[in-house]
Amino acid sequence: MQENNVGIDVGSKELVVAMRKAGQAEPTVESFPNTSTGHQKLLKYATSRGRRANICVEATGIYSLELSLALERSGRVSLMVANPRAIKDFARAAMKRGKTDSIDAQVILM
């Protein structure tokens, strides 16, 4: 079964999602509200066509908690919650100098 790979930059009001669908070279970037409805839409987007999803979420305390719990409960997702410091250091090592939510989501996807 093919899997989608997803990186999520978490904000208090918005989730910026970079996703590389199975067989796709370049990721697509979408955004969803950081609400329970937004979490469900994100889950549907990440697991489109019945695929499983490997998701990496930036740990941001209370802003990522409900999202992480919703994704874990779905059963169609392999979830990793990453330390923001590790993401920052990885971005620096990968020479990603820009600092936007879209770039952050793509770094998390890497």
PDB file of C-alpha atoms in Angstrom:
ATOM      1  CA  MET A   1       0.000   0.000   0.000  1.00  0.00           C
ATOM      2  CA  GLN A   2       1.284   3.454  -0.877  1.00  0.00           C
ATOM      3  CA  GLU A   3       1.689   6.076   1.830  1.00  0.00           C
ATOM      4  CA  ASN A   4       1.613   9.866   1.929  1.00  0.00           C
ATOM      5  CA  ASN A   5       4.294  11.747   3.877  1.00  0.00           C
ATOM      6  CA  VAL A   6       3.208  14.862   5.748  1.00  0.00           C
ATOM      7  CA  GLY A   7       4.964  17.634   7.707  1.00  0.00           C
ATOM      8  CA  ILE A   8       2.861  20.001   9.817  1.00  0.00           C
ATOM      9  CA  ASP A   9       3.921  23.396  11.146  1.00  0.00           C
ATOM     10  CA  VAL A  10       1.590  24.122  14.065  1.00  0.00           C
ATOM     11  CA  GLY A  11       0.376  27.575  14.993  1.00  0.00           C
ATOM     12  CA  SER A  12      -2.243  28.699  17.488  1.00  0.00           C
ATOM     13  CA  LYS A  13      -4.824  29.305  14.748  1.00  0.00           C
ATOM     14  CA  GLU A  14      -3.445  27.620  11.626  1.00  0.00           C
ATOM     15  CA  LEU A  15      -1.858  24.335  10.588  1.00  0.00           C
ATOM     16  CA  VAL A  16       0.410  24.583   7.543  1.00  0.00           C
ATOM     17  CA  VAL A  17       0.717  21.184   5.916  1.00  0.00           C
ATOM     18  CA  ALA A  18       3.346  20.050   3.403  1.00  0.00           C
ATOM     19  CA  MET A  19       2.448  16.710   1.834  1.00  0.00           C
ATOM     20  CA  ARG A  20       4.272  14.501  -0.607  1.00  0.00           C
ATOM     21  CA  LYS A  21       1.778  12.040  -2.048  1.00  0.00           C
ATOM     22  CA  ALA A  22       2.975   8.577  -2.980  1.00  0.00           C
ATOM     23  CA  GLY A  23       4.973   8.836  -6.203  1.00  0.00           C
ATOM     24  CA  GLN A  24       5.011  12.648  -6.181  1.00  0.00           C
ATOM     25  CA  ALA A  25       8.340  14.471  -6.428  1.00  0.00           C
ATOM     26  CA  GLU A  26       7.390  17.916  -5.083  1.00  0.00           C
ATOM     27  CA  PRO A  27       5.267  18.496  -1.987  1.00  0.00           C
ATOM     28  CA  THR A  28       2.032  20.449  -2.000  1.00  0.00           C
ATOM     29  CA  VAL A  29       1.332  22.978   0.754  1.00  0.00           C
ATOM     30  CA  GLU A  30      -2.123  23.563   2.230  1.00  0.00           C
ATOM     31  CA  SER A  31      -3.401  25.181   5.402  1.00  0.00           C
ATOM     32  CA  PHE A  32      -6.169  24.193   7.794  1.00  0.00           C
ATOM     33  CA  PRO A  33      -7.615  25.877  10.871  1.00  0.00           C
ATOM     34  CA  ASN A  34      -6.307  24.539  14.184  1.00  0.00           C
ATOM     35  CA  THR A  35      -9.767  23.417  15.311  1.00  0.00           C
ATOM     36  CA  SER A  36     -11.416  20.020  15.656  1.00  0.00           C
ATOM     37  CA  THR A  37     -13.123  20.549  12.268  1.00  0.00           C
ATOM     38  CA  GLY A  38      -9.786  21.534  10.736  1.00  0.00           C
ATOM     39  CA  HIS A  39      -8.155  18.432  12.235  1.00  0.00           C
ATOM     40  CA  GLN A  40     -10.754  16.200  10.574  1.00  0.00           C
ATOM     41  CA  LYS A  41     -10.297  17.947   7.207  1.00  0.00           C
ATOM     42  CA  LEU A  42      -6.527  17.566   7.529  1.00  0.00           C
ATOM     43  CA  LEU A  43      -6.885  13.862   8.324  1.00  0.00           C
ATOM     44  CA  LYS A  44      -9.138  13.345   5.295  1.00  0.00           C
ATOM     45  CA  TYR A  45      -6.642  15.244   3.123  1.00  0.00           C
ATOM     46  CA  ALA A  46      -3.623  13.291   4.432  1.00  0.00           C
ATOM     47  CA  THR A  47      -5.287   9.884   3.993  1.00  0.00           C
ATOM     48  CA  SER A  48      -6.914  10.561   0.617  1.00  0.00           C
ATOM     49  CA  ARG A  49      -7.678   7.562  -1.580  1.00  0.00           C
ATOM     50  CA  GLY A  50      -7.540   5.274   1.447  1.00  0.00           C
ATOM     51  CA  ARG A  51      -3.797   5.679   1.840  1.00  0.00           C
ATOM     52  CA  ARG A  52      -1.973   5.612   5.152  1.00  0.00           C
ATOM     53  CA  ALA A  53       0.009   8.689   6.149  1.00  0.00           C
ATOM     54  CA  ASN A  54       3.353   9.175   7.875  1.00  0.00           C
ATOM     55  CA  ILE A  55       2.946  12.475   9.718  1.00  0.00           C
ATOM     56  CA  CYS A  56       5.521  14.564  11.569  1.00  0.00           C
ATOM     57  CA  VAL A  57       4.120  17.327  13.799  1.00  0.00           C
ATOM     58  CA  GLU A  58       6.114  20.079  15.463  1.00  0.00           C
ATOM     59  CA  ALA A  59       5.597  19.888  19.237  1.00  0.00           C
ATOM     60  CA  THR A  60       4.132  23.208  20.338  1.00  0.00           C
ATOM     61  CA  GLY A  61       2.542  22.360  23.676  1.00  0.00           C
ATOM     62  CA  ILE A  62      -1.168  23.015  23.851  1.00  0.00           C
ATOM     63  CA  TYR A  63      -1.405  24.016  20.174  1.00  0.00           C
ATOM     64  CA  SER A  64      -0.308  20.584  18.908  1.00  0.00           C
ATOM     65  CA  LEU A  65      -1.852  18.393  21.625  1.00  0.00           C
ATOM     66  CA  GLU A  66      -5.429  18.072  20.327  1.00  0.00           C
ATOM     67  CA  LEU A  67      -4.193  17.617  16.753  1.00  0.00           C
ATOM     68  CA  SER A  68      -1.777  14.862  17.798  1.00  0.00           C
ATOM     69  CA  LEU A  69      -4.478  13.042  19.759  1.00  0.00           C
ATOM     70  CA  ALA A  70      -6.935  13.247  16.844  1.00  0.00           C
ATOM     71  CA  LEU A  71      -4.352  11.917  14.381  1.00  0.00           C
ATOM     72  CA  GLU A  72      -3.304   9.090  16.693  1.00  0.00           C
ATOM     73  CA  ARG A  73      -6.920   7.998  17.250  1.00  0.00           C
ATOM     74  CA  SER A  74      -7.546   7.655  13.521  1.00  0.00           C
ATOM     75  CA  GLY A  75      -5.582   4.412  13.173  1.00  0.00           C
ATOM     76  CA  ARG A  76      -4.543   5.321   9.600  1.00  0.00           C
ATOM     77  CA  VAL A  77      -1.589   7.449  10.619  1.00  0.00           C
ATOM     78  CA  SER A  78       1.956   6.856  11.842  1.00  0.00           C
ATOM     79  CA  LEU A  79       2.644   9.911  13.987  1.00  0.00           C
ATOM     80  CA  MET A  80       5.906  11.468  15.135  1.00  0.00           C
ATOM     81  CA  VAL A  81       5.956  14.566  17.351  1.00  0.00           C
ATOM     82  CA  ALA A  82       9.260  16.367  16.861  1.00  0.00           C
ATOM     83  CA  ASN A  83      11.130  18.719  19.157  1.00  0.00           C
ATOM     84  CA  PRO A  84      11.098  22.270  17.683  1.00  0.00           C
ATOM     85  CA  ARG A  85      14.784  22.703  18.531  1.00  0.00           C
ATOM     86  CA  ALA A  86      15.673  19.584  16.526  1.00  0.00           C
ATOM     87  CA  ILE A  87      13.672  20.932  13.576  1.00  0.00           C
ATOM     88  CA  LYS A  88      15.453  24.295  13.795  1.00  0.00           C
ATOM     89  CA  ASP A  89      18.873  22.618  13.932  1.00  0.00           C
ATOM     90  CA  PHE A  90      17.969  20.330  11.024  1.00  0.00           C
ATOM     91  CA  ALA A  91      16.835  23.325   8.940  1.00  0.00           C
ATOM     92  CA  ARG A  92      20.131  25.052   9.662  1.00  0.00           C
ATOM     93  CA  ALA A  93      22.085  21.916   8.670  1.00  0.00           C
ATOM     94  CA  ALA A  94      20.027  21.651   5.453  1.00  0.00           C
ATOM     95  CA  MET A  95      20.857  25.328   4.775  1.00  0.00           C
ATOM     96  CA  LYS A  96      17.207  26.415   4.748  1.00  0.00           C
ATOM     97  CA  ARG A  97      17.476  30.097   5.542  1.00  0.00           C
ATOM     98  CA  GLY A  98      13.910  31.277   4.987  1.00  0.00           C
ATOM     99  CA  LYS A  99      11.533  31.435   7.923  1.00  0.00           C
ATOM    100  CA  THR A 100       7.937  31.088   6.802  1.00  0.00           C
ATOM    101  CA  ASP A 101       5.293  28.597   7.872  1.00  0.00           C
ATOM    102  CA  SER A 102       5.399  27.000   4.412  1.00  0.00           C
ATOM    103  CA  ILE A 103       9.180  26.538   4.529  1.00  0.00           C
ATOM    104  CA  ASP A 104       8.946  25.216   8.096  1.00  0.00           C
ATOM    105  CA  ALA A 105       6.333  22.628   7.044  1.00  0.00           C
ATOM    106  CA  GLN A 106       8.546  21.502   4.163  1.00  0.00           C
ATOM    107  CA  VAL A 107      11.550  21.158   6.500  1.00  0.00           C
ATOM    108  CA  ILE A 108       9.426  19.071   8.880  1.00  0.00           C
ATOM    109  CA  LEU A 109       8.404  16.924   5.885  1.00  0.00           C
ATOM    110  CA  MET A 110      12.051  16.259   5.030  1.00  0.00           C
TER     111      MET A 110
END
